[in-house]
mmCIF file of C-alpha atoms and ligand atoms in Angstrom:
data_model
loop_
_atom_site.group_PDB
_atom_site.id
_atom_site.type_symbol
_atom_site.label_atom_id
_atom_site.label_comp_id
_atom_site.label_asym_id
_atom_site.label_seq_id
_atom_site.Cartn_x
_atom_site.Cartn_y
_atom_site.Cartn_z
ATOM 1 C CA MET A 19 0.638 33.851 -6.166
ATOM 2 C CA GLN A 20 3.677 34.541 -8.384
ATOM 3 C CA LEU A 21 5.382 31.219 -9.064
ATOM 4 C CA ILE A 22 8.518 30.289 -11.007
ATOM 5 C CA PRO A 23 7.698 28.135 -14.064
ATOM 6 C CA GLY A 24 8.274 24.412 -13.592
ATOM 7 C CA LEU A 25 6.736 21.196 -12.302
ATOM 8 C CA TYR A 26 4.776 21.341 -9.044
ATOM 9 C CA ILE A 27 3.917 17.969 -7.480
ATOM 10 C CA VAL A 28 0.857 18.565 -5.335
ATOM 11 C CA ALA A 29 -0.533 16.117 -2.746
ATOM 12 C CA THR A 30 -4.316 16.150 -2.379
ATOM 13 C CA PRO A 31 -6.611 14.740 0.362
ATOM 14 C CA ILE A 32 -7.127 10.975 0.754
ATOM 15 C CA GLY A 33 -10.666 11.476 2.030
ATOM 16 C CA ASN A 34 -11.064 14.604 4.100
ATOM 17 C CA LEU A 35 -11.121 17.762 2.005
ATOM 18 C CA ALA A 36 -9.911 19.835 4.971
ATOM 19 C CA ASP A 37 -6.516 18.128 4.618
ATOM 20 C CA VAL A 38 -5.681 20.116 1.500
ATOM 21 C CA SER A 39 -2.954 22.591 2.444
ATOM 22 C CA ASP A 40 -3.116 26.346 1.834
ATOM 23 C CA ARG A 41 -0.038 26.012 -0.347
ATOM 24 C CA ALA A 42 -1.628 23.189 -2.388
ATOM 25 C CA LYS A 43 -4.703 25.379 -2.963
ATOM 26 C CA ALA A 44 -2.577 28.364 -3.964
ATOM 27 C CA VAL A 45 -0.489 26.331 -6.415
ATOM 28 C CA LEU A 46 -3.568 24.703 -7.942
ATOM 29 C CA ALA A 47 -5.136 28.148 -8.335
ATOM 30 C CA SER A 48 -2.004 29.392 -10.154
ATOM 31 C CA ALA A 49 -1.647 26.359 -12.442
ATOM 32 C CA ASP A 50 -1.509 26.947 -16.182
ATOM 33 C CA LEU A 51 -2.178 23.236 -16.569
ATOM 34 C CA ILE A 52 -2.906 20.392 -14.137
ATOM 35 C CA ALA A 53 -1.772 16.921 -15.212
ATOM 36 C CA VAL A 54 -4.361 14.571 -13.689
ATOM 37 C CA GLU A 55 -5.052 10.839 -13.557
ATOM 38 C CA ASP A 56 -8.772 11.309 -14.062
ATOM 39 C CA SER A 57 -10.221 14.710 -14.901
ATOM 40 C CA ARG A 58 -13.593 13.794 -13.331
ATOM 41 C CA VAL A 59 -11.948 13.092 -9.959
ATOM 42 C CA THR A 60 -9.719 16.180 -9.950
ATOM 43 C CA GLY A 61 -12.541 18.236 -11.483
ATOM 44 C CA LYS A 62 -14.626 17.438 -8.383
ATOM 45 C CA LEU A 63 -11.790 18.512 -6.073
ATOM 46 C CA LEU A 64 -11.293 21.777 -7.980
ATOM 47 C CA ASN A 65 -15.024 22.397 -7.839
ATOM 48 C CA LEU A 66 -15.073 21.899 -4.062
ATOM 49 C CA LEU A 67 -12.157 24.321 -3.765
ATOM 50 C CA GLY A 68 -13.942 26.843 -5.987
ATOM 51 C CA LEU A 69 -11.269 26.623 -8.694
ATOM 52 C CA LYS A 70 -11.429 26.160 -12.443
ATOM 53 C CA ARG A 71 -8.126 25.314 -14.178
ATOM 54 C CA PRO A 72 -7.285 23.471 -17.416
ATOM 55 C CA MET A 73 -6.578 19.754 -16.949
ATOM 56 C CA LEU A 74 -4.782 17.169 -19.056
ATOM 57 C CA PRO A 75 -5.011 13.415 -18.388
ATOM 58 C CA TYR A 76 -1.581 11.939 -17.594
ATOM 59 C CA HIS A 77 -1.431 8.209 -16.883
ATOM 60 C CA ASP A 78 0.432 5.006 -17.797
ATOM 61 C CA HIS A 79 -1.342 4.696 -21.139
ATOM 62 C CA ASN A 80 -0.659 8.175 -22.561
ATOM 63 C CA GLY A 81 2.410 9.241 -20.525
ATOM 64 C CA ASP A 82 4.984 8.629 -23.263
ATOM 65 C CA ARG A 83 2.923 10.632 -25.731
ATOM 66 C CA VAL A 84 2.069 13.667 -23.558
ATOM 67 C CA ARG A 85 5.307 13.969 -21.551
ATOM 68 C CA PRO A 86 7.339 15.892 -24.157
ATOM 69 C CA GLY A 87 4.624 18.554 -24.425
ATOM 70 C CA LEU A 88 4.421 18.908 -20.649
ATOM 71 C CA ILE A 89 8.204 19.206 -20.321
ATOM 72 C CA ALA A 90 8.265 21.887 -23.029
ATOM 73 C CA ARG A 91 5.518 23.904 -21.325
ATOM 74 C CA MET A 92 7.299 23.761 -17.939
ATOM 75 C CA ALA A 93 9.923 26.133 -19.357
ATOM 76 C CA SER A 94 7.490 29.031 -19.193
ATOM 77 C CA GLU A 95 4.386 27.792 -17.358
ATOM 78 C CA ILE A 96 3.223 26.413 -14.017
ATOM 79 C CA ILE A 97 2.561 22.723 -14.611
ATOM 80 C CA VAL A 98 1.013 20.881 -11.672
ATOM 81 C CA LEU A 99 0.919 17.097 -11.235
ATOM 82 C CA VAL A 100 -1.772 15.563 -9.017
ATOM 83 C CA SER A 101 -3.139 12.034 -8.633
ATOM 84 C CA ASP A 102 -6.721 11.053 -7.833
ATOM 85 C CA ALA A 103 -5.894 11.205 -4.123
ATOM 86 C CA GLY A 104 -2.839 11.494 -1.914
ATOM 87 C CA THR A 105 0.742 11.955 -3.033
ATOM 88 C CA PRO A 106 1.516 11.617 -6.739
ATOM 89 C CA LEU A 107 4.159 8.960 -7.649
ATOM 90 C CA ILE A 108 3.286 6.764 -4.617
ATOM 91 C CA SER A 109 1.630 3.810 -6.398
ATOM 92 C CA ASP A 110 0.633 6.463 -8.921
ATOM 93 C CA PRO A 111 2.094 7.831 -12.169
ATOM 94 C CA GLY A 112 4.732 10.536 -12.306
ATOM 95 C CA TYR A 113 8.309 9.385 -11.808
ATOM 96 C CA LYS A 114 9.218 9.557 -15.496
ATOM 97 C CA LEU A 115 7.780 13.061 -15.685
ATOM 98 C CA VAL A 116 9.954 14.126 -12.744
ATOM 99 C CA ARG A 117 13.038 12.417 -14.190
ATOM 100 C CA GLU A 118 12.656 13.973 -17.623
ATOM 101 C CA ALA A 119 11.793 17.396 -16.184
ATOM 102 C CA ARG A 120 15.069 17.288 -14.239
ATOM 103 C CA GLU A 121 16.993 16.128 -17.306
ATOM 104 C CA ALA A 122 15.558 19.110 -19.194
ATOM 105 C CA GLY A 123 16.721 21.440 -16.417
ATOM 106 C CA ARG A 124 13.209 22.422 -15.288
ATOM 107 C CA LEU A 125 12.340 23.449 -11.750
ATOM 108 C CA VAL A 126 10.840 20.462 -9.896
ATOM 109 C CA THR A 127 9.263 21.101 -6.524
ATOM 110 C CA THR A 128 6.723 19.468 -4.231
ATOM 111 C CA ILE A 129 3.806 20.544 -2.094
ATOM 112 C CA PRO A 130 3.749 17.552 0.276
ATOM 113 C CA GLY A 131 0.647 16.335 2.051
ATOM 114 C CA PRO A 132 -1.549 13.281 2.610
ATOM 115 C CA CYS A 133 -0.248 9.816 1.769
ATOM 116 C CA ALA A 134 -2.191 6.700 2.787
ATOM 117 C CA ALA A 135 0.988 4.663 3.439
ATOM 118 C CA VAL A 136 2.395 7.180 5.912
ATOM 119 C CA ALA A 137 -0.991 7.843 7.516
ATOM 120 C CA ALA A 138 -1.467 4.083 8.078
ATOM 121 C CA LEU A 139 2.019 3.778 9.597
ATOM 122 C CA THR A 140 1.063 6.422 12.147
ATOM 123 C CA LEU A 141 -2.077 4.454 13.090
ATOM 124 C CA ALA A 142 -0.741 0.892 13.339
ATOM 125 C CA GLY A 143 1.343 1.100 16.515
ATOM 126 C CA LEU A 144 4.144 -0.902 14.901
ATOM 127 C CA PRO A 145 7.814 0.061 14.572
ATOM 128 C CA THR A 146 8.350 2.939 12.145
ATOM 129 C CA ASP A 147 12.141 3.279 12.265
ATOM 130 C CA ARG A 148 12.494 1.063 9.182
ATOM 131 C CA PHE A 149 9.650 0.459 6.776
ATOM 132 C CA PHE A 150 9.370 -1.075 3.342
ATOM 133 C CA PHE A 151 6.635 0.028 0.952
ATOM 134 C CA LEU A 152 5.297 -2.707 -1.327
ATOM 135 C CA GLY A 153 2.439 -0.864 -3.008
ATOM 136 C CA PHE A 154 -0.123 -3.348 -4.373
ATOM 137 C CA LEU A 155 0.745 -7.056 -4.478
ATOM 138 C CA PRO A 156 0.270 -8.713 -7.891
ATOM 139 C CA ALA A 157 -3.262 -9.957 -8.539
ATOM 140 C CA LYS A 158 -2.354 -13.453 -9.779
ATOM 141 C CA ASP A 159 -1.833 -16.106 -7.114
ATOM 142 C CA LYS A 160 1.632 -17.365 -8.118
ATOM 143 C CA ALA A 161 3.079 -13.875 -8.587
ATOM 144 C CA LYS A 162 1.508 -12.809 -5.288
ATOM 145 C CA ARG A 163 3.089 -15.755 -3.427
ATOM 146 C CA ASP A 164 6.466 -15.018 -5.008
ATOM 147 C CA ALA A 165 6.223 -11.351 -4.017
ATOM 148 C CA ILE A 166 5.461 -12.267 -0.390
ATOM 149 C CA ASP A 167 8.257 -14.864 -0.275
ATOM 150 C CA GLU A 168 10.649 -12.248 -1.603
ATOM 151 C CA VAL A 169 9.992 -9.760 1.216
ATOM 152 C CA LYS A 170 9.063 -11.848 4.240
ATOM 153 C CA ALA A 171 12.566 -11.885 5.753
ATOM 154 C CA ILE A 172 13.130 -8.138 5.442
ATOM 155 C CA ARG A 173 13.747 -6.720 8.904
ATOM 156 C CA ALA A 174 11.363 -3.823 8.560
ATOM 157 C CA THR A 175 7.707 -2.975 8.908
ATOM 158 C CA LEU A 176 5.942 -3.698 5.606
ATOM 159 C CA VAL A 177 3.308 -1.427 4.057
ATOM 160 C CA LEU A 178 0.859 -2.696 1.414
ATOM 161 C CA TYR A 179 -2.071 -1.199 -0.433
ATOM 162 C CA GLU A 180 -5.126 -3.413 -0.885
ATOM 163 C CA SER A 181 -8.776 -3.270 -1.891
ATOM 164 C CA GLY A 182 -11.707 -4.456 0.246
ATOM 165 C CA PRO A 183 -12.765 -7.428 -1.919
ATOM 166 C CA ARG A 184 -9.205 -8.793 -2.073
ATOM 167 C CA LEU A 185 -8.421 -8.287 1.630
ATOM 168 C CA PRO A 186 -9.548 -11.707 3.012
ATOM 169 C CA ALA A 187 -7.542 -13.753 0.485
ATOM 170 C CA THR A 188 -4.490 -11.517 0.854
ATOM 171 C CA LEU A 189 -4.504 -11.720 4.672
ATOM 172 C CA LYS A 190 -4.894 -15.499 4.521
ATOM 173 C CA LEU A 191 -1.949 -15.823 2.155
ATOM 174 C CA LEU A 192 0.181 -13.426 4.230
ATOM 175 C CA ALA A 193 -0.613 -15.435 7.386
ATOM 176 C CA ASP A 194 0.178 -18.737 5.645
ATOM 177 C CA LEU A 195 3.483 -17.534 4.236
ATOM 178 C CA MET A 196 4.700 -15.184 6.969
ATOM 179 C CA GLY A 197 3.331 -16.767 10.145
ATOM 180 C CA GLU A 198 2.432 -15.004 13.367
ATOM 181 C CA ARG A 199 3.442 -11.415 12.685
ATOM 182 C CA GLU A 200 1.827 -8.408 14.296
ATOM 183 C CA ALA A 201 -0.182 -6.421 11.789
ATOM 184 C CA ALA A 202 -2.843 -3.785 11.281
ATOM 185 C CA VAL A 203 -5.530 -3.081 8.706
ATOM 186 C CA ALA A 204 -6.210 0.661 8.333
ATOM 187 C CA ARG A 205 -9.340 1.479 6.372
ATOM 188 C CA GLU A 206 -10.994 4.636 5.080
ATOM 189 C CA ILE A 207 -8.351 6.858 6.700
ATOM 190 C CA THR A 208 -9.604 10.444 7.295
ATOM 191 C CA LYS A 209 -13.119 9.448 6.158
ATOM 192 C CA ALA A 210 -16.344 8.986 8.146
ATOM 193 C CA PHE A 211 -15.820 5.251 8.670
ATOM 194 C CA GLU A 212 -12.105 5.299 9.456
ATOM 195 C CA GLU A 213 -11.125 2.140 11.329
ATOM 196 C CA THR A 214 -7.863 0.468 12.306
ATOM 197 C CA VAL A 215 -7.977 -3.184 13.373
ATOM 198 C CA THR A 216 -4.829 -4.624 14.930
ATOM 199 C CA GLY A 217 -3.806 -8.198 15.705
ATOM 200 C CA THR A 218 -1.591 -10.852 14.196
ATOM 201 C CA LEU A 219 -1.859 -11.816 10.532
ATOM 202 C CA THR A 220 -3.774 -14.937 11.613
ATOM 203 C CA THR A 221 -6.275 -13.121 13.826
ATOM 204 C CA LEU A 222 -6.787 -10.486 11.129
ATOM 205 C CA ALA A 223 -7.282 -13.195 8.477
ATOM 206 C CA ASP A 224 -9.920 -14.754 10.778
ATOM 207 C CA HIS A 225 -11.509 -11.366 11.470
ATOM 208 C CA TYR A 226 -12.010 -10.680 7.756
ATOM 209 C CA ALA A 227 -12.650 -14.304 6.679
ATOM 210 C CA GLU A 228 -16.366 -13.652 6.168
ATOM 211 C CA GLY A 229 -15.748 -11.050 3.452
ATOM 212 C CA GLY A 230 -13.809 -7.918 2.662
ATOM 213 C CA PRO A 231 -14.973 -4.613 4.097
ATOM 214 C CA LYS A 232 -15.885 -1.671 1.884
ATOM 215 C CA GLY A 233 -13.435 1.097 1.191
ATOM 216 C CA GLU A 234 -9.741 1.749 0.772
ATOM 217 C CA ILE A 235 -7.228 -0.230 2.774
ATOM 218 C CA VAL A 236 -3.613 -0.254 3.898
ATOM 219 C CA ILE A 237 -2.105 -3.370 5.502
ATOM 220 C CA ILE A 238 0.821 -2.856 7.873
ATOM 221 C CA ILE A 239 2.916 -5.845 8.973
ATOM 222 C CA GLY A 240 5.412 -5.637 11.820
ATOM 223 C CA PRO A 241 8.995 -6.826 11.312
ATOM 224 C CA PRO A 242 9.775 -10.540 11.738
ATOM 225 C CA GLY A 243 10.361 -11.503 15.339
ATOM 226 C CA GLU A 244 8.158 -8.764 16.772
ATOM 227 C CA ALA A 245 5.293 -11.097 17.692
ATOM 228 C CA PRO A 246 5.604 -13.007 20.980
ATOM 229 C CA PRO A 247 6.613 -16.642 20.379
ATOM 230 C CA ALA A 248 3.668 -19.031 20.054
ATOM 231 C CA ASP A 249 3.085 -21.066 23.220
ATOM 232 C CA ASP A 250 3.023 -24.901 23.290
ATOM 233 C CA ASP A 251 -0.783 -25.062 23.123
ATOM 234 C CA ASP A 252 -0.829 -22.874 19.980
ATOM 235 C CA VAL A 253 1.818 -25.055 18.335
ATOM 236 C CA GLU A 254 -0.055 -28.261 19.228
ATOM 237 C CA ALA A 255 -3.342 -26.812 17.914
ATOM 238 C CA ALA A 256 -1.696 -25.659 14.680
ATOM 239 C CA LEU A 257 -0.094 -29.072 14.172
ATOM 240 C CA ARG A 258 -3.381 -30.926 14.717
ATOM 241 C CA LYS A 259 -5.095 -28.578 12.267
ATOM 242 C CA ALA A 260 -2.357 -29.022 9.655
ATOM 243 C CA LEU A 261 -2.531 -32.815 9.992
ATOM 244 C CA VAL A 262 -6.139 -32.778 8.837
ATOM 245 C CA THR A 263 -5.009 -31.906 5.326
ATOM 246 C CA LEU A 264 -1.260 -32.592 5.195
ATOM 247 C CA PRO A 265 1.040 -35.590 5.711
ATOM 248 C CA PRO A 266 3.164 -35.451 8.937
ATOM 249 C CA ALA A 267 6.406 -34.175 7.377
ATOM 250 C CA LYS A 268 4.652 -31.378 5.511
ATOM 251 C CA ALA A 269 2.453 -30.449 8.463
ATOM 252 C CA ALA A 270 5.516 -30.285 10.759
ATOM 253 C CA GLY A 271 7.401 -28.187 8.198
ATOM 254 C CA GLU A 272 4.574 -25.705 7.699
ATOM 255 C CA VAL A 273 3.907 -25.230 11.416
ATOM 256 C CA ALA A 274 7.628 -24.956 12.193
ATOM 257 C CA ARG A 275 7.998 -22.235 9.574
ATOM 258 C CA ALA A 276 4.824 -20.380 10.560
ATOM 259 C CA LEU A 277 5.343 -20.411 14.334
ATOM 260 C CA GLY A 278 9.122 -20.624 14.581
ATOM 261 C CA ALA A 279 8.985 -24.016 16.363
ATOM 262 C CA ASP A 280 11.438 -26.920 16.104
ATOM 263 C CA ARG A 281 10.713 -28.964 12.969
ATOM 264 C CA LYS A 282 12.202 -32.252 14.237
ATOM 265 C CA ALA A 283 10.227 -32.173 17.490
ATOM 266 C CA LEU A 284 7.091 -31.310 15.537
ATOM 267 C CA TYR A 285 7.619 -34.199 13.134
ATOM 268 C CA ALA A 286 8.011 -36.631 16.068
ATOM 269 C CA ARG A 287 4.803 -35.270 17.617
ATOM 270 C CA ALA A 288 3.023 -35.443 14.232
ATOM 271 C CA MET A 289 3.936 -39.136 13.897
ATOM 272 C CA GLU A 290 2.705 -39.755 17.456
ATOM 273 C CA LEU A 291 -0.617 -38.053 16.703
ATOM 274 C CA LYS A 292 -1.015 -39.997 13.447
ATOM 275 C CA SER A 293 -0.495 -43.316 15.194
ATOM 276 C CA GLN A 294 -3.068 -42.563 17.918
HETATM 277 N N1 LIG B 314 -0.860 8.054 -4.084
HETATM 278 C C1 LIG B 314 -1.778 7.587 -3.077
HETATM 279 C C2 LIG B 314 -1.223 7.892 -1.687
HETATM 280 O O1 LIG B 314 -0.448 8.810 -1.549
HETATM 281 O O2 LIG B 314 -1.622 7.219 -0.737
HETATM 282 C C3 LIG B 314 -2.089 6.102 -3.250
HETATM 283 C C4 LIG B 314 -2.689 5.767 -4.577
HETATM 284 S S1 LIG B 314 -3.079 4.082 -4.777
HETATM 285 C C5 LIG B 314 -3.562 4.048 -6.449
HETATM 286 C C6 LIG B 314 -4.633 3.937 -3.967
HETATM 287 C C7 LIG B 314 -4.557 3.037 -2.724
HETATM 288 O O3 LIG B 314 -4.111 3.795 -1.605
HETATM 289 C C8 LIG B 314 -5.899 2.481 -2.286
HETATM 290 O O4 LIG B 314 -6.241 1.315 -3.030
HETATM 291 C C9 LIG B 314 -5.647 2.153 -0.838
HETATM 292 O O5 LIG B 314 -4.909 0.947 -0.717
HETATM 293 C C10 LIG B 314 -4.752 3.333 -0.431
HETATM 294 N N2 LIG B 314 -5.585 4.431 0.086
HETATM 295 C C11 LIG B 314 -5.891 5.593 -0.522
HETATM 296 N N3 LIG B 314 -6.675 6.343 0.262
HETATM 297 C C12 LIG B 314 -6.888 5.645 1.399
HETATM 298 C C13 LIG B 314 -7.610 5.884 2.614
HETATM 299 N N4 LIG B 314 -8.302 6.998 2.776
HETATM 300 N N5 LIG B 314 -7.583 4.925 3.566
HETATM 301 C C14 LIG B 314 -6.892 3.782 3.388
HETATM 302 N N6 LIG B 314 -6.188 3.513 2.281
HETATM 303 C C15 LIG B 314 -6.180 4.421 1.297
#
């Protein structure tokens, strides 16, 4: 394939090798150099495709150092950017390379393809007209809480990447801070054990309370107000549960926020329950 020199951003499969496009294969085959996250991972892909091309690691730790060389070579060569899986730049390195390639007047083009965030959106059965991609939440508890608080009122479907071991704690925190929102956990998309579990954040937190499943995961959360309002029995049960560990005012506040119920009425009921 005769290509114009420049930067080619190539999406690769997120599990199923058959998802690699003909165009992706052709561009990889024509590459003078492939900028990769991990040469072992991309080496395996190239091997499966029957290709052998030079690779150069490009990631957060060496990006500043190797970028100028890549930009220079794009003037006369086919430079391809891939990530370990899926679409480069989506929770993966690459935006500075694209920005600086443009600034240098290089051709920048894309060979689009698999992306876990978009694939999960198509599986969840939640509104897709407006969605907000969060990538990975921070690992540390306080930063994670702050990040959730920051986005919980956004009137859009939320998309998050997560790992199996962290899933139970993340779902619990999302349920605590966001309340009864419809959600889905999409796992191992396009792989042998692909599975999508739907429910509310609370039912999903319960479902995975015993331990995180294996594999790669996307969490999708419907916009606020999409879940049906909690009925009186649910509110009463939540209040009784909260009162086991919290004083009445706090318990009423938490349940009111989580289930969208009236705080004053809940406080009165909490005091009644406490005095029984
Ligand atoms: N750039 C990639 C893309 O286009 O999806 C995402 C890279 S990010 C470093 C890796 C995360 O994507 C995983 O931790 C997981 O949350 C999600 N992911 C990747 N492949 C997946 C799959 N097959 N099923 C579910 N989630 C996946």
